[in-house]
Short mmCIF file of C-alpha atoms and ligand atoms in Angstrom, two decimals:
data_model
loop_
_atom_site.label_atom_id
_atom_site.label_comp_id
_atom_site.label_asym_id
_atom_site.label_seq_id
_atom_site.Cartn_x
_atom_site.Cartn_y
_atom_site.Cartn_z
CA UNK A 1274 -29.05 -9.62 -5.32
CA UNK A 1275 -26.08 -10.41 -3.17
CA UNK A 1276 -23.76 -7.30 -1.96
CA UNK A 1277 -20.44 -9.46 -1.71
CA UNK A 1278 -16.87 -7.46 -1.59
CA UNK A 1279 -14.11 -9.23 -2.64
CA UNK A 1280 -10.57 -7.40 -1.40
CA UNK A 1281 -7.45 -8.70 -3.00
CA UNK A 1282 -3.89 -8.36 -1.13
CA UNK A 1283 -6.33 -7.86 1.85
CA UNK A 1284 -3.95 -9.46 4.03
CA UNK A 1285 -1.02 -7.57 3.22
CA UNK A 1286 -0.37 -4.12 4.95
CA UNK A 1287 -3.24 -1.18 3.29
CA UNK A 1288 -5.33 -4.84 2.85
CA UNK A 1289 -5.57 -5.69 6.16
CA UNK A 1290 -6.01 -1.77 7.10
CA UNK A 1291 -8.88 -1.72 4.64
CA UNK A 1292 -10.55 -5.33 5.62
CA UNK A 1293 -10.57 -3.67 9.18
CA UNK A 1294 -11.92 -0.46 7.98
CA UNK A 1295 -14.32 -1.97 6.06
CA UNK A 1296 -15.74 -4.98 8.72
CA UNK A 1297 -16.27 -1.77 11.59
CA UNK A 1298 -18.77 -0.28 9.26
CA UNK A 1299 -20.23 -2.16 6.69
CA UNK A 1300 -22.28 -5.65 7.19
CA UNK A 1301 -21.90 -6.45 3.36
CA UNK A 1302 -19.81 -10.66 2.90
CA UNK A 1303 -15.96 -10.07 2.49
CA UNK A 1304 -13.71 -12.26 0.67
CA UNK A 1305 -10.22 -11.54 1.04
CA UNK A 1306 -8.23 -13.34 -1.88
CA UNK A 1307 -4.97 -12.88 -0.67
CA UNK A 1308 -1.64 -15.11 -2.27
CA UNK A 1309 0.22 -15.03 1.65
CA UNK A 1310 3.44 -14.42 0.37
CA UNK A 1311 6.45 -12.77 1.93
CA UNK A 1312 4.04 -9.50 2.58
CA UNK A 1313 0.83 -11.59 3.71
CA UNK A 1314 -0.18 -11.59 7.12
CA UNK A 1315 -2.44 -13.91 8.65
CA UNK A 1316 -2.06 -12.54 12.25
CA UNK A 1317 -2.82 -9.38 10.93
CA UNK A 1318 -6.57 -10.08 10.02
CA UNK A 1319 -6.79 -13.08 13.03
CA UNK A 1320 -9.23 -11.24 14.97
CA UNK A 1321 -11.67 -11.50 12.09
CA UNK A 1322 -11.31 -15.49 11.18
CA UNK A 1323 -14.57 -16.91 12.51
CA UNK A 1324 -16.47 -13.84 12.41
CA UNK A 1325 -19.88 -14.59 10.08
CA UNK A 1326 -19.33 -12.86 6.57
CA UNK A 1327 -15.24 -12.94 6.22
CA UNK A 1328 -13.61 -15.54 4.75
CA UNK A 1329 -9.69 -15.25 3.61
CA UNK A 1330 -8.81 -17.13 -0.04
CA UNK A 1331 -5.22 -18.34 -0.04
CA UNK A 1332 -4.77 -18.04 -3.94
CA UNK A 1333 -2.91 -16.20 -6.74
CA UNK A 1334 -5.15 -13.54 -8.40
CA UNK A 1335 -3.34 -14.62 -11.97
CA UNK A 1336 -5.15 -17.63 -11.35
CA UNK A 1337 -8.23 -17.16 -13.66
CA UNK A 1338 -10.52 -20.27 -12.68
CA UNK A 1339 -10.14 -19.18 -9.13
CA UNK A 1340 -10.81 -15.54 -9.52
CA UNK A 1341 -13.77 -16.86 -12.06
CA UNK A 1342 -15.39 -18.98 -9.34
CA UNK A 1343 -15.12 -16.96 -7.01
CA UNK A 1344 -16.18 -13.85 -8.44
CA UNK A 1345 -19.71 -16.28 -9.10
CA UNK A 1346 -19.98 -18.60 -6.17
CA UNK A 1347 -19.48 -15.35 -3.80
CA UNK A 1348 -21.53 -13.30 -5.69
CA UNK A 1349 -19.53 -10.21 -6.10
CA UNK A 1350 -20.35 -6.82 -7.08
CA UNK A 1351 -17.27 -4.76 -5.64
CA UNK A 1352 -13.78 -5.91 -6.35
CA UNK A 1353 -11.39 -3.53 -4.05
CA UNK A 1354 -7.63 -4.47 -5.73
CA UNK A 1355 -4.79 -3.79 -3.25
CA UNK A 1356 -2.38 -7.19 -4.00
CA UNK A 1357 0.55 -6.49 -5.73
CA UNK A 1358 4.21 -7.06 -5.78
CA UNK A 1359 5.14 -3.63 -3.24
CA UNK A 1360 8.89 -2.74 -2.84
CA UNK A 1361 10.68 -0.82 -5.24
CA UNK A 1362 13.85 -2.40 -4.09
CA UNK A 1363 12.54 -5.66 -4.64
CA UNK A 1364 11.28 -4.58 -7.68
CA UNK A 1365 15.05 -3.41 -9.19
CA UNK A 1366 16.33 -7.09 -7.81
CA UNK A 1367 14.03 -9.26 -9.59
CA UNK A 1368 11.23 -7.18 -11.97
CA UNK A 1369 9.58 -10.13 -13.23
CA UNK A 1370 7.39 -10.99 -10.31
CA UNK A 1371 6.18 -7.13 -10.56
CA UNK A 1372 5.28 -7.86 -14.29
CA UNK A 1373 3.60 -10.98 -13.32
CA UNK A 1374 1.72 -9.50 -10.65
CA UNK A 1375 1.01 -6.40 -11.19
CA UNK A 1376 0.25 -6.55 -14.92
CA UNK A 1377 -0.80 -9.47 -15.50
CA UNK A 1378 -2.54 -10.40 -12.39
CA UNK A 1379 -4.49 -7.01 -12.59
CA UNK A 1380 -5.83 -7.88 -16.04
CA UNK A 1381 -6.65 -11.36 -15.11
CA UNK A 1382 -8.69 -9.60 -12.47
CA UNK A 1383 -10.27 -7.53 -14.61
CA UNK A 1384 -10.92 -9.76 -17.77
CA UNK A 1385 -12.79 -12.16 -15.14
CA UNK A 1386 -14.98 -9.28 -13.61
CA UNK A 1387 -15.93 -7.84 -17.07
CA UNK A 1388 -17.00 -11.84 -17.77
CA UNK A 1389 -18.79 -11.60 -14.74
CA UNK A 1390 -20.25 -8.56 -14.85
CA UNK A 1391 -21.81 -9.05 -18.33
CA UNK A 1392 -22.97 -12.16 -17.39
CA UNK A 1393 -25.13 -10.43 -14.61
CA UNK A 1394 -26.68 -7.82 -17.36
CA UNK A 1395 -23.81 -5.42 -16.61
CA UNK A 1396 -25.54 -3.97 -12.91
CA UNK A 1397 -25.06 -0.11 -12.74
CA UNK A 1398 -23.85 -0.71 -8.98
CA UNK A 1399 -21.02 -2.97 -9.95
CA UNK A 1400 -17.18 -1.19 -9.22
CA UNK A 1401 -13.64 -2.39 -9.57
CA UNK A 1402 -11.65 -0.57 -7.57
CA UNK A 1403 -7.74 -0.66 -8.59
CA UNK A 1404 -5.44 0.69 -6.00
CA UNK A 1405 -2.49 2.61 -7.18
CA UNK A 1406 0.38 5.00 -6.40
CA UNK A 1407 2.08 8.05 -7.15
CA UNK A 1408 5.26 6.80 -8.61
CA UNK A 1409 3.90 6.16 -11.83
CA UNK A 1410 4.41 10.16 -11.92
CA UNK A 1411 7.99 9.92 -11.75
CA UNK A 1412 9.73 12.50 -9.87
CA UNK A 1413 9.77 15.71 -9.20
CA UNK A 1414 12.53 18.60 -8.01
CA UNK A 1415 12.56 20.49 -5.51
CA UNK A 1416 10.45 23.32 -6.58
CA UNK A 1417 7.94 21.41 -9.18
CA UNK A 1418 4.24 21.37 -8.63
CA UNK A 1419 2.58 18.58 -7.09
CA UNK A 1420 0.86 15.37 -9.09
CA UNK A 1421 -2.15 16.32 -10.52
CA UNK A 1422 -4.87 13.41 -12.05
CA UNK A 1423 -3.69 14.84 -15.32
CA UNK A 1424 0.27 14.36 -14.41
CA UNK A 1425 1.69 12.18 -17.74
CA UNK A 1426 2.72 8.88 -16.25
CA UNK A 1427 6.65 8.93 -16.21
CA UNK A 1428 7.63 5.68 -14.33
CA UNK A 1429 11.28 5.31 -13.31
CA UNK A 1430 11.13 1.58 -11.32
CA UNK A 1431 10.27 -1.78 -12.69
CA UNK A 1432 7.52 -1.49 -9.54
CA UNK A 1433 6.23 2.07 -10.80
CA UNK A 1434 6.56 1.08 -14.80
CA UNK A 1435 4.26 -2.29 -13.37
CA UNK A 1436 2.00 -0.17 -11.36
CA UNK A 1437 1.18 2.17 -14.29
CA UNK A 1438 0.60 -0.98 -16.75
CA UNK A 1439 -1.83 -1.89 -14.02
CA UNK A 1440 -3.57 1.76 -14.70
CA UNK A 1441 -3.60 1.59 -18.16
CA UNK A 1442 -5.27 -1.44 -18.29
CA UNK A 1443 -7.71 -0.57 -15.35
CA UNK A 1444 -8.59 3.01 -17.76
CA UNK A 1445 -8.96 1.07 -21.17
CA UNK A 1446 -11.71 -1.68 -19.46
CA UNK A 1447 -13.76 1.52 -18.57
CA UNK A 1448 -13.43 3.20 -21.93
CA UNK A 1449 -13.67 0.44 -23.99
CA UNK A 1450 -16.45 -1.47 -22.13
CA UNK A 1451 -17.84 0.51 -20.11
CA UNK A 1452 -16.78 -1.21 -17.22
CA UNK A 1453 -17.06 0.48 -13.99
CA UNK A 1454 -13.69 1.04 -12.70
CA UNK A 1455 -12.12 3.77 -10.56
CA UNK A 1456 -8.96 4.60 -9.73
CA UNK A 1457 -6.90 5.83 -7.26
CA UNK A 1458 -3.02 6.99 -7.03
CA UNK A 1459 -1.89 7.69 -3.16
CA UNK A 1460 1.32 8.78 -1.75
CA UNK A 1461 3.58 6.90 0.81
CA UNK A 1462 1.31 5.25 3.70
CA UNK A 1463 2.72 4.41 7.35
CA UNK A 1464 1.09 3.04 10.31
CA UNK A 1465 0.46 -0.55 11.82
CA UNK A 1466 0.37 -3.84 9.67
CA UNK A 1467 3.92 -2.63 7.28
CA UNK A 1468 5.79 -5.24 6.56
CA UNK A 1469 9.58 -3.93 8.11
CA UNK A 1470 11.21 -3.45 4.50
CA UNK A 1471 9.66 0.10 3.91
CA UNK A 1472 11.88 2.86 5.77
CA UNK A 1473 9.50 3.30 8.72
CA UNK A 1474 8.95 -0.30 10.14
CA UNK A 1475 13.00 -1.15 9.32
CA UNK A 1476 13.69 2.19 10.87
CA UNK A 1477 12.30 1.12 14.35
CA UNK A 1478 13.49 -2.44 14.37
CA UNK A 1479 16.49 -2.17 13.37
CA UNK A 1480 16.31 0.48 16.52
CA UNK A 1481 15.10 -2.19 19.14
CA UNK A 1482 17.73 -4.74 17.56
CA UNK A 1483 20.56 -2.09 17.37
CA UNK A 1484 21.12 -2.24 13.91
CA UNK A 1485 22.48 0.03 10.92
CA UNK A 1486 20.00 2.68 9.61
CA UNK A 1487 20.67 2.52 6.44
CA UNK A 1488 19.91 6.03 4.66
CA UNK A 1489 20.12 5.62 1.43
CA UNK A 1490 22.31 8.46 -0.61
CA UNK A 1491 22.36 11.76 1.07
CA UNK A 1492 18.71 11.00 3.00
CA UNK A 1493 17.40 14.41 1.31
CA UNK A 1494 14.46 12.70 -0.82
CA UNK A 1495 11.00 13.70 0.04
CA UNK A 1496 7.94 11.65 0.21
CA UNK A 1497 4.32 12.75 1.22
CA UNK A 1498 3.35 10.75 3.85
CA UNK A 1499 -0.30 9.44 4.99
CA UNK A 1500 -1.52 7.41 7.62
CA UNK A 1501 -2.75 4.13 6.45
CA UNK A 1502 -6.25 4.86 8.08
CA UNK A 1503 -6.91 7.90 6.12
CA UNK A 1504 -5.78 6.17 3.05
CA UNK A 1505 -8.98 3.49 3.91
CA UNK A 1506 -11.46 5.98 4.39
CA UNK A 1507 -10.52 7.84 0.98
CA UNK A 1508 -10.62 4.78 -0.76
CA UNK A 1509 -14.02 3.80 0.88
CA UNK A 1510 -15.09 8.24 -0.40
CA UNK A 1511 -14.21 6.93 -3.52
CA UNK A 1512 -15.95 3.55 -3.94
CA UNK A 1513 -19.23 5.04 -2.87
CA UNK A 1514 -19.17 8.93 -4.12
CA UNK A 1515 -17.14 8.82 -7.54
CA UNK A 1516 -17.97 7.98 -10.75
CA UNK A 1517 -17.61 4.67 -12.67
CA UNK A 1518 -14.13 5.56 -14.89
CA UNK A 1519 -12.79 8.35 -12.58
CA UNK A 1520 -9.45 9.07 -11.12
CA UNK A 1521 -8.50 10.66 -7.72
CA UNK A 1522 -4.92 11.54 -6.47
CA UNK A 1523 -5.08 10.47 -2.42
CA UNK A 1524 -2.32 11.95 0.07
CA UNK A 1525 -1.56 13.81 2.76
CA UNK A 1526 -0.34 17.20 2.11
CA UNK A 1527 2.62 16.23 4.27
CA UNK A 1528 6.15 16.54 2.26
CA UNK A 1529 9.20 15.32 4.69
CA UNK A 1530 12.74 14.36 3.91
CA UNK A 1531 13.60 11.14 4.62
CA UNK A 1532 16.39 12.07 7.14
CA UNK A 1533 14.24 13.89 8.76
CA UNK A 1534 11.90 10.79 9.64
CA UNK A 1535 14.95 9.20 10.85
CA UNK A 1536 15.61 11.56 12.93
CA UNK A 1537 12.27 11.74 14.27
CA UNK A 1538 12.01 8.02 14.48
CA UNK A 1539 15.39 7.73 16.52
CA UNK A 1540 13.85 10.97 19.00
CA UNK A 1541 10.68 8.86 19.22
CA UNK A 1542 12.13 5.50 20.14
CA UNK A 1543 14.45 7.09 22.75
CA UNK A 1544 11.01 8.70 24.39
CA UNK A 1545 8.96 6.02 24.45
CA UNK A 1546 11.52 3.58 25.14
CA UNK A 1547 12.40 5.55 28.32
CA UNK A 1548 9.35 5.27 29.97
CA UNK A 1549 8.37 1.27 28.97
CA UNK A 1550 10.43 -1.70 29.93
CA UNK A 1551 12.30 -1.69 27.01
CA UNK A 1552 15.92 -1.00 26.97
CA UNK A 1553 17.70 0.13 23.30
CA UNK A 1554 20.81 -1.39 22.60
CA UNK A 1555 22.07 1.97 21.70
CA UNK A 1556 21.47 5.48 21.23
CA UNK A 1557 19.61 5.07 17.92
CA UNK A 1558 21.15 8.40 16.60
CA UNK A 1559 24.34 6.62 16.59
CA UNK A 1560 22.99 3.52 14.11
CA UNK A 1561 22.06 6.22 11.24
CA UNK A 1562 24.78 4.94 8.74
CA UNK A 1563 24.66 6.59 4.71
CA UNK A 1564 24.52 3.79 2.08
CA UNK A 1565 24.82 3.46 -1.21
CA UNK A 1566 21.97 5.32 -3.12
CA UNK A 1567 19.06 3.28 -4.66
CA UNK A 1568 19.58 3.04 -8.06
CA UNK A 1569 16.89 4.85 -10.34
CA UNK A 1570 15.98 6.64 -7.00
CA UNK A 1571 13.06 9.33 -7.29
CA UNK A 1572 13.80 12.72 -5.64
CA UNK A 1573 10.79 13.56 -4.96
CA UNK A 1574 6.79 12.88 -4.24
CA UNK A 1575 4.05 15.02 -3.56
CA UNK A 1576 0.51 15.02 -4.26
CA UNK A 1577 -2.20 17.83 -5.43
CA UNK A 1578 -5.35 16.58 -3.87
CA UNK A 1579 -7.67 19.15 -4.57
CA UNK A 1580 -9.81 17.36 -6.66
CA UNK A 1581 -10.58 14.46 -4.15
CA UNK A 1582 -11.25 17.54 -1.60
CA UNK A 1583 -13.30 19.50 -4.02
CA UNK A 1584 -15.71 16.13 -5.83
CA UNK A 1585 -15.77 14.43 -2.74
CA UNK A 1586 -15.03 16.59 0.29
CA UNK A 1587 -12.51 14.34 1.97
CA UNK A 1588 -9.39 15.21 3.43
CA UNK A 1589 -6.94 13.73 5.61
CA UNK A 1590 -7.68 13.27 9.32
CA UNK A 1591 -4.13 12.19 11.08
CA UNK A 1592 -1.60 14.75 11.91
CA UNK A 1593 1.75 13.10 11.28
CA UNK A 1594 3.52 13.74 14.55
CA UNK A 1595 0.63 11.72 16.31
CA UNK A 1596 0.33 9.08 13.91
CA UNK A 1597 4.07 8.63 13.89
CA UNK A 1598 4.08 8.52 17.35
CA UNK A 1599 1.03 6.31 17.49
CA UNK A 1600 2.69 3.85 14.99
CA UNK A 1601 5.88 3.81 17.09
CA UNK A 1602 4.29 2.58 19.78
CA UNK A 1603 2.22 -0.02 17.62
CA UNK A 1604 5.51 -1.71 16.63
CA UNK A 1605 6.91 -1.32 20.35
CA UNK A 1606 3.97 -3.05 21.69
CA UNK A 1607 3.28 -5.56 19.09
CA UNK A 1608 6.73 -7.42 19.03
CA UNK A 1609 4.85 -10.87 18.74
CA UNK A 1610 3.26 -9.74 15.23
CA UNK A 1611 6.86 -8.79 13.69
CA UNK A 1612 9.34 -11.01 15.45
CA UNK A 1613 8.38 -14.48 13.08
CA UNK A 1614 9.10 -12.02 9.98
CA UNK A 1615 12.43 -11.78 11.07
CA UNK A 1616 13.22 -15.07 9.52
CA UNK A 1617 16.53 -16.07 7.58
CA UNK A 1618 15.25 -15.38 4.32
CA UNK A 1619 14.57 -11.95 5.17
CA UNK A 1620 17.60 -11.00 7.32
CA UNK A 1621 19.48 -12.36 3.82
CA UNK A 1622 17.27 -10.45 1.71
CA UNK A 1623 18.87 -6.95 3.28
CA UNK A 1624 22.55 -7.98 4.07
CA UNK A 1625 22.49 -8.75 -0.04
CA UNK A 1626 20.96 -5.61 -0.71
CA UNK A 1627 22.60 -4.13 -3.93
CA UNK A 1628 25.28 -6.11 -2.42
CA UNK A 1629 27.14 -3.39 0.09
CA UNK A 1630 24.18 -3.85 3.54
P1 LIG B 1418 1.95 -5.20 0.71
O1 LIG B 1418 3.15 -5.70 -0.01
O2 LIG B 1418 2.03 -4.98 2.17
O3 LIG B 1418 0.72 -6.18 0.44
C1 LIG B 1418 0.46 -6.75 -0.80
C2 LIG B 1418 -0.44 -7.96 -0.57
O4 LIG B 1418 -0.72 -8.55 -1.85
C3 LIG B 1418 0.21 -9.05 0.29
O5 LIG B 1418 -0.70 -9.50 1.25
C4 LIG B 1418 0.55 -10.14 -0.71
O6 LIG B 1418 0.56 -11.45 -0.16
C5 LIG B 1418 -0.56 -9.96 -1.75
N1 LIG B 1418 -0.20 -10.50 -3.07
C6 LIG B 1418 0.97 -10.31 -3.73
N2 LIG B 1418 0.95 -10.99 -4.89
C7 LIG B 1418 -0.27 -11.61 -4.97
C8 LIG B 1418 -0.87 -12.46 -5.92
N3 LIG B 1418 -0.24 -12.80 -7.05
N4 LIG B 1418 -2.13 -12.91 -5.67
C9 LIG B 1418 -2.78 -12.57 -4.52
N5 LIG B 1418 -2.23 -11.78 -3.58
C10 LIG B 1418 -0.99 -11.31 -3.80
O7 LIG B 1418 1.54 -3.88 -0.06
P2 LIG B 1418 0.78 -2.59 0.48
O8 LIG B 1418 1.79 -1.59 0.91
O9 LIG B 1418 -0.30 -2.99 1.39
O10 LIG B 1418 0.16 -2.05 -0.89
C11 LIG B 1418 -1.15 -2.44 -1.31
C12 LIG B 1418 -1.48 -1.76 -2.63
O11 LIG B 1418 -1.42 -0.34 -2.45
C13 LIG B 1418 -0.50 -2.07 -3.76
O12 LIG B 1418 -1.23 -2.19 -4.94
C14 LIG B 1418 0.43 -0.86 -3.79
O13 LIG B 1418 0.93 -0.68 -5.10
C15 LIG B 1418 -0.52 0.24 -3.39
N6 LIG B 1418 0.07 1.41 -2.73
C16 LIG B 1418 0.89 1.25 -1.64
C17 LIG B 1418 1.38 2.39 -0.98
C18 LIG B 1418 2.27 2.28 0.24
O14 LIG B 1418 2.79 3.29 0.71
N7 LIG B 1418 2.47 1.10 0.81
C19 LIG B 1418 1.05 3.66 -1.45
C20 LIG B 1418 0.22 3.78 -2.58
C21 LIG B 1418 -0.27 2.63 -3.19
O1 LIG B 1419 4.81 6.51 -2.96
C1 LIG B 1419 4.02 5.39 -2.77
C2 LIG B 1419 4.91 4.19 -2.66
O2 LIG B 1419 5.55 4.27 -1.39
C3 LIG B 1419 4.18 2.87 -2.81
O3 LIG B 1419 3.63 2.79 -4.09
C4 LIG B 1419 5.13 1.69 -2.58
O4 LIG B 1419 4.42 0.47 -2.62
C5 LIG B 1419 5.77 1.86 -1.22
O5 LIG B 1419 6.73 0.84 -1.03
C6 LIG B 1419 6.44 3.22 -1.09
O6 LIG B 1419 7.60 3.32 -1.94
P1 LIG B 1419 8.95 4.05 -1.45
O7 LIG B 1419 10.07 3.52 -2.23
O8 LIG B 1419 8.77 5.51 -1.39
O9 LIG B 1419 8.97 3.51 0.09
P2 LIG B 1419 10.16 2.94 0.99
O10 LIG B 1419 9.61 2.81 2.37
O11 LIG B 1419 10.83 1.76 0.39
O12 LIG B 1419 11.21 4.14 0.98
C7 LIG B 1419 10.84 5.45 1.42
C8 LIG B 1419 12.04 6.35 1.20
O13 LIG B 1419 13.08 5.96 2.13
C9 LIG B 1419 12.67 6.23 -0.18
O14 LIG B 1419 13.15 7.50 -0.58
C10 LIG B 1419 13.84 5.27 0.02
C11 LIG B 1419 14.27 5.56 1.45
N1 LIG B 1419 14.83 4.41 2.20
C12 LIG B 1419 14.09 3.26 2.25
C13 LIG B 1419 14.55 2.16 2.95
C14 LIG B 1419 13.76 0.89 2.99
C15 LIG B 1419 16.02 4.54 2.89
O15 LIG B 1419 16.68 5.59 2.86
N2 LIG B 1419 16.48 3.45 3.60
C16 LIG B 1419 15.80 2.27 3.65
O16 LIG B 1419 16.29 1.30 4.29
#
């Protein structure tokens, strides 16, 4: 019997993470089906192209005779689902791509693997693991409890509401057919491989380019932050230690206000940039500029991940002031993995932003 992974989205930002995570410790195939849109990254898994046992899939995971062949020609018993529509602001611009994606891809995905899976006499070793978030929570004030696994699902975004479709349907395939999937919900992620939309990468380009930081409303919301490799090596705790149908909350015990990153960021950049070659166009303190609030815009995000501690004893590893700093340098040393994304589609993308950026 043939061990083959296949990793969906793997060549977006937690993908690629993940594919790299996974290819330093496991020898099983990997098959990254990936659709290379605006968020897929070649470069980003390049190191890997002609090593024996990876091959990347340029495809659409809605596409059901692809994900059908592939699923048998490859041989796989593990389907790790990361790809997904990812930006909440893209999602209020133009929600149907979420829906597309996120719903409907998800349950192509897993109507195709519960084909395939019967068809192999339903193997007890089998998983489908969908990857999810902690927006599909909603929000939370100031002085709320964290999520728990038994948090009702209150969705505020057309990329939350798609997310949590994407749940519900990964929940009913295990109760109604037994199918062995898990889930996990994890809190914002940061390190290398973002693509420079979500506030940390935008924060330090627009930095180096001397650009507006746009902060949006009064910069006070919270998110709990985790390094993107501790997010990989909970997800790889929960393929191999949980069981088929649960659910784990994944984070990083780590709540910080979103001005307060900036500010961090801008302290950062200034440090490093001191002692390198480059030279900032300005002091970035000076570029923070307050926009127009998000509309729909959660307050606030943390996780309870006491059960994930507890069932399956992991924890996060990173301390954020390293990783931060370690991702700051990533992006000030990697300029020839971002610089092609700055292309005119996405320099239009933000200067129509809700239409005042
Ligand atoms: P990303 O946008 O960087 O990557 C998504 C990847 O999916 C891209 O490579 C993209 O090309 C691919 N993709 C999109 N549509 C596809 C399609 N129809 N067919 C095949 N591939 C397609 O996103 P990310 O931040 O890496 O997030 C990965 C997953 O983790 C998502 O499911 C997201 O909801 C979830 N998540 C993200 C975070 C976070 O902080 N980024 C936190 C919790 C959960
Ligand atoms: O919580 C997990 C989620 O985290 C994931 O499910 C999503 O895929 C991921 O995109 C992320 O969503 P957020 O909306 O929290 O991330 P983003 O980086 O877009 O924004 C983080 C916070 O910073 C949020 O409160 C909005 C704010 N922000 C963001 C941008 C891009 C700004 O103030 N200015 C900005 O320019």
């Amino acid at each position: 019997m043939s061990n083959s992974v296949l990793i969906t989205g793997g060549a977006g930002f937690i993908g690629s993470n993940f594919v790299h995570h996974w290819c330093s410790k496991y020898d099983t195939r990997v098959v990254v089906l990936d659709i290379l849109g605006y968020a897929g990254n070649e470069s980003s898994l390049a190191d890997l192209k002609d090593q024996d046992g990876f091959q990347l899939v340029k495809g659409d995971i809605c596409d059901r005779e692809l994900v059908t062949s592939l699923l048998a020609k490859e041989e796989i018993s593990t389907v790790i689902h990361f790809a997904a529509e990812s930006h909440v602001d893209r999602s209020i611009l133009g929600p149907a791509a979420f829906v597309q994606t996120n719903v409907v891809g998800t349950f192509t995905l897993l109507e195709a693997f519960r084909q395939h899976w019967q068809n192999q006499g339903k193997p007890e070793d089998y998983r489908f693991l969908h990857v999810s978030t902690d927006e599909v929570y909603g929000s939370l004030e100031a002085d709320d409890p964290a999520f728990t696994e038994t948090t009702p699902y209150a969705p505020n975004s057309p990329y939350s509401a798609s997310k949590a479709g994407s749940d519900h349907l990964a929940r009913a395939y295990f109760h109604t057919y037994g199918m062995p999937t898990l889930i996990t919900n994890c809190s914002n992620n940061y390190g290398p491989y973002q693509f420079p939309e979500k506030l940390i990468p935008l924060m330090c380009l627009n930095i180096l380019l001397g650009k507006p930081l746009p902060v949006y409303g009064d910069g006070q919301n919270v998110r709990d932050w985790l390094h993107v490799s501790d997010h990989c090596s909970a997800i790889d705790t929960v393929l191999h230690k949980a069981n088929p149908g649960d659910v784990y909350n994944i984070g990083g015990n780590n709540q910080v206000k979103n001005l307060d990153i900036v500010h961090q960021l801008c302290d950062l950049m200034s440090e490093l940039a001191a002692g390198s070659s480059v030279n900032l166009p300005t002091s970035p303190r000076d570029l923070i500029t307050f926009v127009t609030d998000r509309p729909g815009h959660d307050r606030r995000y943390a996780m309870d991940i006491s059960k994930i501690e507890k069932d399956l004893g992991w924890t996060p590893a990173y301390n954020f002031e390293t990783g931060l700093r370690q991702t700051v340098e990533w992006y000030l040393s990697n300029r020839d993995w971002w610089q092609p994304l700055l292309s005119a589609e996405y320099k239009g993308y933000y200067e129509n932003l809700y239409g005042d950026r």
